[in-house]
Coordinates of C-alpha atoms and ligand atoms in Angstrom, one line a residue:
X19 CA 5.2 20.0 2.6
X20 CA 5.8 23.9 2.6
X21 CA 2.8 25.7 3.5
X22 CA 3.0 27.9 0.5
X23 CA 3.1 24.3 -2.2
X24 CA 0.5 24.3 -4.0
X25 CA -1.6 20.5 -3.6
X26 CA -0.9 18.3 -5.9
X27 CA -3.8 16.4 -7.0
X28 CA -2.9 12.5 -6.5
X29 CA -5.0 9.6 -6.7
X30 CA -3.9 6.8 -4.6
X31 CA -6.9 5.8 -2.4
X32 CA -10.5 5.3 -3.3
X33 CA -10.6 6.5 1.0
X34 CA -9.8 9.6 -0.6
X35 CA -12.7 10.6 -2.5
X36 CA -16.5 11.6 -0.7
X37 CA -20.0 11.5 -2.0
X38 CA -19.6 14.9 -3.8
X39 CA -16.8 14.3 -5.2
X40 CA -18.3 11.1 -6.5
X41 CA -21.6 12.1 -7.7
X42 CA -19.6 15.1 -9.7
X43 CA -17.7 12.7 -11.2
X44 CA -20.5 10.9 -12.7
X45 CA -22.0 14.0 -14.1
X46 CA -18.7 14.9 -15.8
X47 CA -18.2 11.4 -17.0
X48 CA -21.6 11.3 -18.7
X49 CA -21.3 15.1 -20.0
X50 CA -17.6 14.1 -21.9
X51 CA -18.9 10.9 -23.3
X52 CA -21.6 13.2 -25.2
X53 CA -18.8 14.7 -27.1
X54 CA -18.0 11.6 -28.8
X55 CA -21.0 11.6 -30.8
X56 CA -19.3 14.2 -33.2
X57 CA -16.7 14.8 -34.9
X58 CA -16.6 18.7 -33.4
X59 CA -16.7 17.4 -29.8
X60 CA -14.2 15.0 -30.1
X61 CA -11.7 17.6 -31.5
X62 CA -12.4 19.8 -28.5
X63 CA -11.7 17.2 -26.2
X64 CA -8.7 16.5 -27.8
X65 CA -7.6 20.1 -27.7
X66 CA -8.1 20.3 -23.3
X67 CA -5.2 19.1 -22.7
X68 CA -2.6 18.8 -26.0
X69 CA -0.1 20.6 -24.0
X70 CA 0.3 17.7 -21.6
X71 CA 2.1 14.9 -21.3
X72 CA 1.6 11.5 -19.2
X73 CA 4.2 8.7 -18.0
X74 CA 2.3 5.1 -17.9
X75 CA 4.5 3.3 -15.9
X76 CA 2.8 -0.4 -15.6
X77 CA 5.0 -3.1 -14.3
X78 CA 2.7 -5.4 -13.4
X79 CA 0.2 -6.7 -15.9
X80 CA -2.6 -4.7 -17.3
X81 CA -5.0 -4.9 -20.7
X82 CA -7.7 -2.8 -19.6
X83 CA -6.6 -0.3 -17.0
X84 CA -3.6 0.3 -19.5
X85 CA -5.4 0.5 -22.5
X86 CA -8.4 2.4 -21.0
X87 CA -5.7 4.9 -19.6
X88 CA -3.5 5.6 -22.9
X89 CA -6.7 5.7 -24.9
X90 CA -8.2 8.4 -22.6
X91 CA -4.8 10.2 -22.3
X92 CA -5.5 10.4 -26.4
X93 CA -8.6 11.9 -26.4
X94 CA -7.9 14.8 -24.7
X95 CA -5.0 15.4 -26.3
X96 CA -2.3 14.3 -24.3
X97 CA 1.2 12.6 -25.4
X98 CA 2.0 9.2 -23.9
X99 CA 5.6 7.4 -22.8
X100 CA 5.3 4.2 -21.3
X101 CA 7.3 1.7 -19.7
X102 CA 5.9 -2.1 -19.0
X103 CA 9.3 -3.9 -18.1
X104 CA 11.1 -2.3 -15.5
X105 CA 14.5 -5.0 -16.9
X106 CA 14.4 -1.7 -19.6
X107 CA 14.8 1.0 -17.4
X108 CA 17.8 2.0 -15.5
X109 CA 16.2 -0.3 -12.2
X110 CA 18.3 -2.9 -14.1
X111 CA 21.6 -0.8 -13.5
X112 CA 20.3 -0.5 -9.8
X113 CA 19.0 2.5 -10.1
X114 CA 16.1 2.7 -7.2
X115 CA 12.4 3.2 -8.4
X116 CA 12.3 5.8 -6.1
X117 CA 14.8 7.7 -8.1
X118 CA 13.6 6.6 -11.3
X119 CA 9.6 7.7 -10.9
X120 CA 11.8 10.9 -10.0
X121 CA 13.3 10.6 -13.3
X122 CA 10.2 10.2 -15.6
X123 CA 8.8 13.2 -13.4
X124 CA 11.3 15.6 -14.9
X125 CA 9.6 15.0 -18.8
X126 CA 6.0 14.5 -17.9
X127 CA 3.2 16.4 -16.2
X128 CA 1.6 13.5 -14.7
X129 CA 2.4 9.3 -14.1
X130 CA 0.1 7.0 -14.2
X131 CA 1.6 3.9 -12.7
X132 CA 1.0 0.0 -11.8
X133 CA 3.1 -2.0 -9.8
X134 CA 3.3 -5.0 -7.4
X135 CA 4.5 -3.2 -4.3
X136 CA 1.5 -2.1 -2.3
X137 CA 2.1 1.7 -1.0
X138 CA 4.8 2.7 -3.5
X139 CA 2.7 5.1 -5.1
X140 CA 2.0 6.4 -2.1
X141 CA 5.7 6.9 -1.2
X142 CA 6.3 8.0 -4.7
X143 CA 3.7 10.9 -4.2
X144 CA 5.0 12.0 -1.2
X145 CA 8.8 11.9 -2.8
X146 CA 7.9 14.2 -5.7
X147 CA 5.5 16.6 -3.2
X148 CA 9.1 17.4 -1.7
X149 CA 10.4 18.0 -5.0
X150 CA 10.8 21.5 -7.5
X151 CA 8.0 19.6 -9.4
X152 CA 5.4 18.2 -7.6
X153 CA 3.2 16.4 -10.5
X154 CA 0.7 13.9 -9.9
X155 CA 0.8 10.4 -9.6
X156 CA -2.6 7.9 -10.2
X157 CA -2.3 4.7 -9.0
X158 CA -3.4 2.4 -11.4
X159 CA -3.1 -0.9 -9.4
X160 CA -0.7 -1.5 -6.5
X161 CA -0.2 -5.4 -5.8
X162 CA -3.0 -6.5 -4.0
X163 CA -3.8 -3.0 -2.3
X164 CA -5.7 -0.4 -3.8
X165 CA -7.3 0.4 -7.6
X166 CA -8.9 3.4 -6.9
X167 CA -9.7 4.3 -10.8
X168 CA -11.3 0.5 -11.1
X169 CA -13.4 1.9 -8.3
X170 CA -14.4 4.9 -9.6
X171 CA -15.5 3.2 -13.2
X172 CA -17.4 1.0 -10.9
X173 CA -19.2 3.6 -9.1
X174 CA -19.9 4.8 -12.3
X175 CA -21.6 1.6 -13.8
X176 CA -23.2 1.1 -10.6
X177 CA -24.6 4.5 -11.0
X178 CA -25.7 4.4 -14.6
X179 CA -27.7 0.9 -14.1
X180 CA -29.7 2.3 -11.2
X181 CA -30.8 5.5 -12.3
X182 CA -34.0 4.8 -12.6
X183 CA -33.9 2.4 -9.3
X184 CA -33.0 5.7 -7.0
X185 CA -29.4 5.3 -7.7
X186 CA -26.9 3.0 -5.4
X187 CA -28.4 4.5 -2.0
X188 CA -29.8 1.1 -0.2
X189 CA -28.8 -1.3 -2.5
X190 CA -27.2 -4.4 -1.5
X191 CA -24.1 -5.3 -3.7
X192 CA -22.8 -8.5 -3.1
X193 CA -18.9 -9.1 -3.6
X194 CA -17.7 -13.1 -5.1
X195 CA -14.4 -14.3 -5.0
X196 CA -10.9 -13.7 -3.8
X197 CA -11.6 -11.3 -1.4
X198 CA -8.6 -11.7 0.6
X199 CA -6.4 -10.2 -2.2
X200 CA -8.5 -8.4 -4.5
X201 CA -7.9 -4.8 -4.9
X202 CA -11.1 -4.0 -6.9
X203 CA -13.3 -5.2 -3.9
X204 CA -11.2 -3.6 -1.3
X205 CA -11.3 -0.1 -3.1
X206 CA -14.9 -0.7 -4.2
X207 CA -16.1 -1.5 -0.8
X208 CA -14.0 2.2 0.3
X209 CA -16.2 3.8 -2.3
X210 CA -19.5 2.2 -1.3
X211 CA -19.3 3.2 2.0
X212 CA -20.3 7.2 0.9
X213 CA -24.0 5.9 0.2
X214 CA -26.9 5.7 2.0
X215 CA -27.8 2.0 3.7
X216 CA -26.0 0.4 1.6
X217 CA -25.3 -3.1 2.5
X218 CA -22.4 -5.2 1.1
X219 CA -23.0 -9.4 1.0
X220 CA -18.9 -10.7 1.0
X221 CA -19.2 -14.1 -0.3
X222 CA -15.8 -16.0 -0.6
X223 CA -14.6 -19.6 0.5
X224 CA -13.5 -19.1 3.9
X225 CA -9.6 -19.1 2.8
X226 CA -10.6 -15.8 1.0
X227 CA -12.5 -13.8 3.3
X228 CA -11.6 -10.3 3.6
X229 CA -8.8 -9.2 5.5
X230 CA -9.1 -7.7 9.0
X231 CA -7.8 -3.6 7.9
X232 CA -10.8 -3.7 5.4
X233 CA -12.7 -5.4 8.1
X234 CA -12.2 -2.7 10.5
X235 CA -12.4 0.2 8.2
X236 CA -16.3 -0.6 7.2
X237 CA -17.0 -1.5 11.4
X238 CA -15.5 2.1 11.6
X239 CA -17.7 3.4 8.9
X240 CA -20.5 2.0 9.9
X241 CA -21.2 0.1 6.8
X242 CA -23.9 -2.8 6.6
X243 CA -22.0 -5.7 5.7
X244 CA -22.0 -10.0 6.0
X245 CA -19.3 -12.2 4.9
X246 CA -20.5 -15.5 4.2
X247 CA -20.2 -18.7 1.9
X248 CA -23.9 -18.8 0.6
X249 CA -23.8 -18.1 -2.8
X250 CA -27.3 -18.6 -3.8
X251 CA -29.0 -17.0 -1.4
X252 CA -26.8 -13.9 -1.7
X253 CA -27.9 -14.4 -5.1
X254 CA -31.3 -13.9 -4.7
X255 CA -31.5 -10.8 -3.2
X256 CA -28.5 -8.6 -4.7
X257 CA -29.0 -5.6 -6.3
X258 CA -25.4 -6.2 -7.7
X259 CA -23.2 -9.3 -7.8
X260 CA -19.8 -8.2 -8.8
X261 CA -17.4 -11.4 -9.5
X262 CA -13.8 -11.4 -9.1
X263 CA -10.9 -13.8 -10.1
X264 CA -8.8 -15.9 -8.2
X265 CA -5.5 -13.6 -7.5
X266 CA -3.0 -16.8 -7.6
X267 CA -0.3 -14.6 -8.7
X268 CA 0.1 -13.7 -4.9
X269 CA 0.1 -17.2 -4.0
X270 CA 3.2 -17.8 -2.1
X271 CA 3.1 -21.7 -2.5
X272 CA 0.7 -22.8 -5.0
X273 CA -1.9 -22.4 -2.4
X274 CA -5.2 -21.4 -3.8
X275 CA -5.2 -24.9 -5.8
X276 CA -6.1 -25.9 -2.8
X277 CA -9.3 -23.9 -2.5
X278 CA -12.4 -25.3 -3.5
X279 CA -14.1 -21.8 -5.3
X280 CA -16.2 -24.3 -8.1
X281 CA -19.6 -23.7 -5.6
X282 CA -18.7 -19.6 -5.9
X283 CA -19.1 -19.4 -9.9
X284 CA -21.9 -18.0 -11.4
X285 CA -23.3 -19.8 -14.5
X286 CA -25.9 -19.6 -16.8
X287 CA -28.3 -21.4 -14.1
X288 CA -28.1 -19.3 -11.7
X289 CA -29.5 -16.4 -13.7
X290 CA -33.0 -17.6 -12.6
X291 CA -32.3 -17.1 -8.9
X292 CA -31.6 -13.0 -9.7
X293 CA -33.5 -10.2 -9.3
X294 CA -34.5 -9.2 -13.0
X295 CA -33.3 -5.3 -11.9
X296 CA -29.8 -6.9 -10.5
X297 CA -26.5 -6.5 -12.6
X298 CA -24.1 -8.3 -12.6
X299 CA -20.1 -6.4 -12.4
X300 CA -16.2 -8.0 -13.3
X301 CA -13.3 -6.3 -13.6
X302 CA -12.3 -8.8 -15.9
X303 CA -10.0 -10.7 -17.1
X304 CA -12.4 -13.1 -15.8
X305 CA -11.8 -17.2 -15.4
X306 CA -14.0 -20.2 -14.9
X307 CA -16.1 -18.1 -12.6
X308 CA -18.3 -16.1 -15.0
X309 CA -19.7 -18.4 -17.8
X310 CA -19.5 -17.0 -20.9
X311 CA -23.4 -17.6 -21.8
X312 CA -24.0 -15.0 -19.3
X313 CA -22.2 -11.9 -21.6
X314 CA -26.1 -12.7 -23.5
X315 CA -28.2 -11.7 -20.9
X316 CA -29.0 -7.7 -20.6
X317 CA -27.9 -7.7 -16.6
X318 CA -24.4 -8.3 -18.0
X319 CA -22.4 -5.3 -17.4
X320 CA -18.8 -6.3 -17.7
X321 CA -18.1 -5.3 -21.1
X322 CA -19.4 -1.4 -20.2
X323 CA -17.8 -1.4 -17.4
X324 CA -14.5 -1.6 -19.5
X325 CA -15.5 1.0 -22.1
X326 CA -17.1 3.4 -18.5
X327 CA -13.6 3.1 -17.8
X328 CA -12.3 4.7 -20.3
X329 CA -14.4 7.5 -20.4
X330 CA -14.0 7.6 -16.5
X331 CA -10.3 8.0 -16.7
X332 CA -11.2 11.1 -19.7
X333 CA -13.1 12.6 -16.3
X334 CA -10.8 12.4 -14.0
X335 CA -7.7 13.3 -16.3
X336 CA -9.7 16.3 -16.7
X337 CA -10.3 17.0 -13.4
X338 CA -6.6 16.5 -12.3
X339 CA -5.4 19.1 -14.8
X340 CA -8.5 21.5 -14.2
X341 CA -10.0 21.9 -17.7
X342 CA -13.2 20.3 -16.5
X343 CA -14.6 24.0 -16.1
X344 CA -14.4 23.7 -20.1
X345 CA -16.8 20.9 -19.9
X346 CA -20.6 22.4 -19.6
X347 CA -22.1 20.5 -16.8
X348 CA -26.0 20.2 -17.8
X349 CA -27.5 20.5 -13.9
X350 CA -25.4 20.9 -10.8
Ligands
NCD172 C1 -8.2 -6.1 -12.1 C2 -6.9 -5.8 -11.5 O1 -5.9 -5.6 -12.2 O2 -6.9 -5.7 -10.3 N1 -8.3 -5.9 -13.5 C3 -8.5 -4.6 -14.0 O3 -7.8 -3.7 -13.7 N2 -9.5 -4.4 -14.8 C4 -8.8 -7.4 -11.7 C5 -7.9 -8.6 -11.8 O4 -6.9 -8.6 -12.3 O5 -8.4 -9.6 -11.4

């Protein structure tokens, strides 16, 4: 990059982002969200950035992180293109996605973009930072790599529950299911490591333990953290228990059928075990391993998780484009 290009402002790695960074971003998230209790704050929101324009370009499946993403995008003002199906685009005429991200870049001021391929965005980024127009690119979910804004939402909900519990310094969050290929976990667990004696429980059938880069990057960070298969007893003494899905859409032979996960789902009678102060996190969509009596009891965060995600995308959209300054900050 030319010394004299100005830095663009990508997201692509939840490594990216440190405790500062982090706690602003929850301040700003919770100072936006107060505008939506009139009918005068949502109109200014809606007027930070009506001179902008975003690409969502999600090519892998995606309810919340799209909707949560084209939503915010609409509250502060911002027009939307999409594309879901890259069989519409010029990809089908073999055009390289390389060259069509480059493409959408020439109409929009930012893409937000899902895909399969772990690192494209990545590579996308560092295509367009060589380019007359340089805008950013969020990742929004690449294959079984990185979901960096999942993370920060997370962070978020984390932070909200334990406000009055001295916040998400020494907690101990413990992480269920496919760990091997989640992307939540693996940019949650990058995140987590920016707080104070923290200590992270991986609970997974052995087939879905973590894999060895994530492994080495919390030895290197010097993050407290187990993997084991005791679910109960994890159970009993997390702060957080965040339950993931079984990623079988990576399976390259049917294998996870194989994979006895029945002893790693949480139901109903397990709530006992818990600590009453403990939440419990998905990303959702969830399966058979969060029981649907559980959405009744209060330490059920799942469902504002989805709607902190909205209103944590709002934040960061902000933040990209640099009209948080128009946001009053109540104490920093
Ligand atoms: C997650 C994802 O896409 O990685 N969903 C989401 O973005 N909320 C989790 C999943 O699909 O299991």
């Amino acid at each position: 990059m030319e010394e004299s290009t100005p830095k663009t402002f990508h997201v692509l790695s939840s490594s990216q982002f440190d405790r500062a960074f982090l706690d602003y971003m929850c301040l700003l998230t919770d100072t936006i969200r107060r505008f939506d209790k009139s009918k005068e704050g949502l109109l200014y929101l809606k007027g930070l950035l009506a001179h902008r324009r975003a690409m969502l370009y999600f090519t892998q499946p995606s309810t919340r992180t799209f909707l949560s993403f084209q939503t915010a995008c609409q509250i502060v003002g911002m027009g939307t293109n999409e594309i879901r199906d890259s069989s519409t685009s010029s990809e089908r005429k073999g055009e390289s996605i390389e060259d069509s991200l480059q493409t959408f870049s020439s109409y929009v001021d930012i893409i937000i973009m899902r895909t399969p391929v772990p690192g494209l965005c990545d590579r996308i980024a560092a295509i367009l930072n060589e380019t007359h127009r340089p805008i950013p690119i969020i990742n929004a979910g690449s294959g079984p790599d990185e979901h960096p804004t999942q993370a920060l939402l997370d962070i978020y909900t984390l932070n909200r529950s334990f406000v009055k519990l001295g916040g998400i310094d020494g907690k101990t969050i413990m992480m269920v299911g496919d760990l091997k290929r989640g992307r939540t976990i693996r940019s949650l667990s990058g995140l987590l490591a920016n707080y104070r004696d923290v200590k992270i429980i991986f609970v997974s059938p052995p087939e879905f333990r973590i894999q060895d880069d994530l492994r080495q990057k919390l030895l290197a960070r010097k993050i407290r953290f187990e993997e084991t298969d005791q679910f109960e007893d994890s159970l009993r003494i997390a702060d957080a228990v965040y339950m993931t899905r079984v990623q079988d859409e990576y399976d390259k032979d049917g294998e996870s059928q194989k994979v006895d996960s029945r002893r790693f789902h949480l139901k109903a009678t397990h709530l006992p075990l818990m600590k009453s102060s403990a939440v419990i996190m998905h990303p959702l969509p969830r399966r058979e391993e969060l029981d649907i009596a559980i959405d009744q009891d209060p330490r059920a965060k799942y469902w504002r998780q989805e709607r902190n995600g909205m209103w944590t995308r709002v934040a960061l959209l902000t933040k990209i484009f640099g009209v948080d300054q128009k946001i009053v900050l109540p104490e920093l």
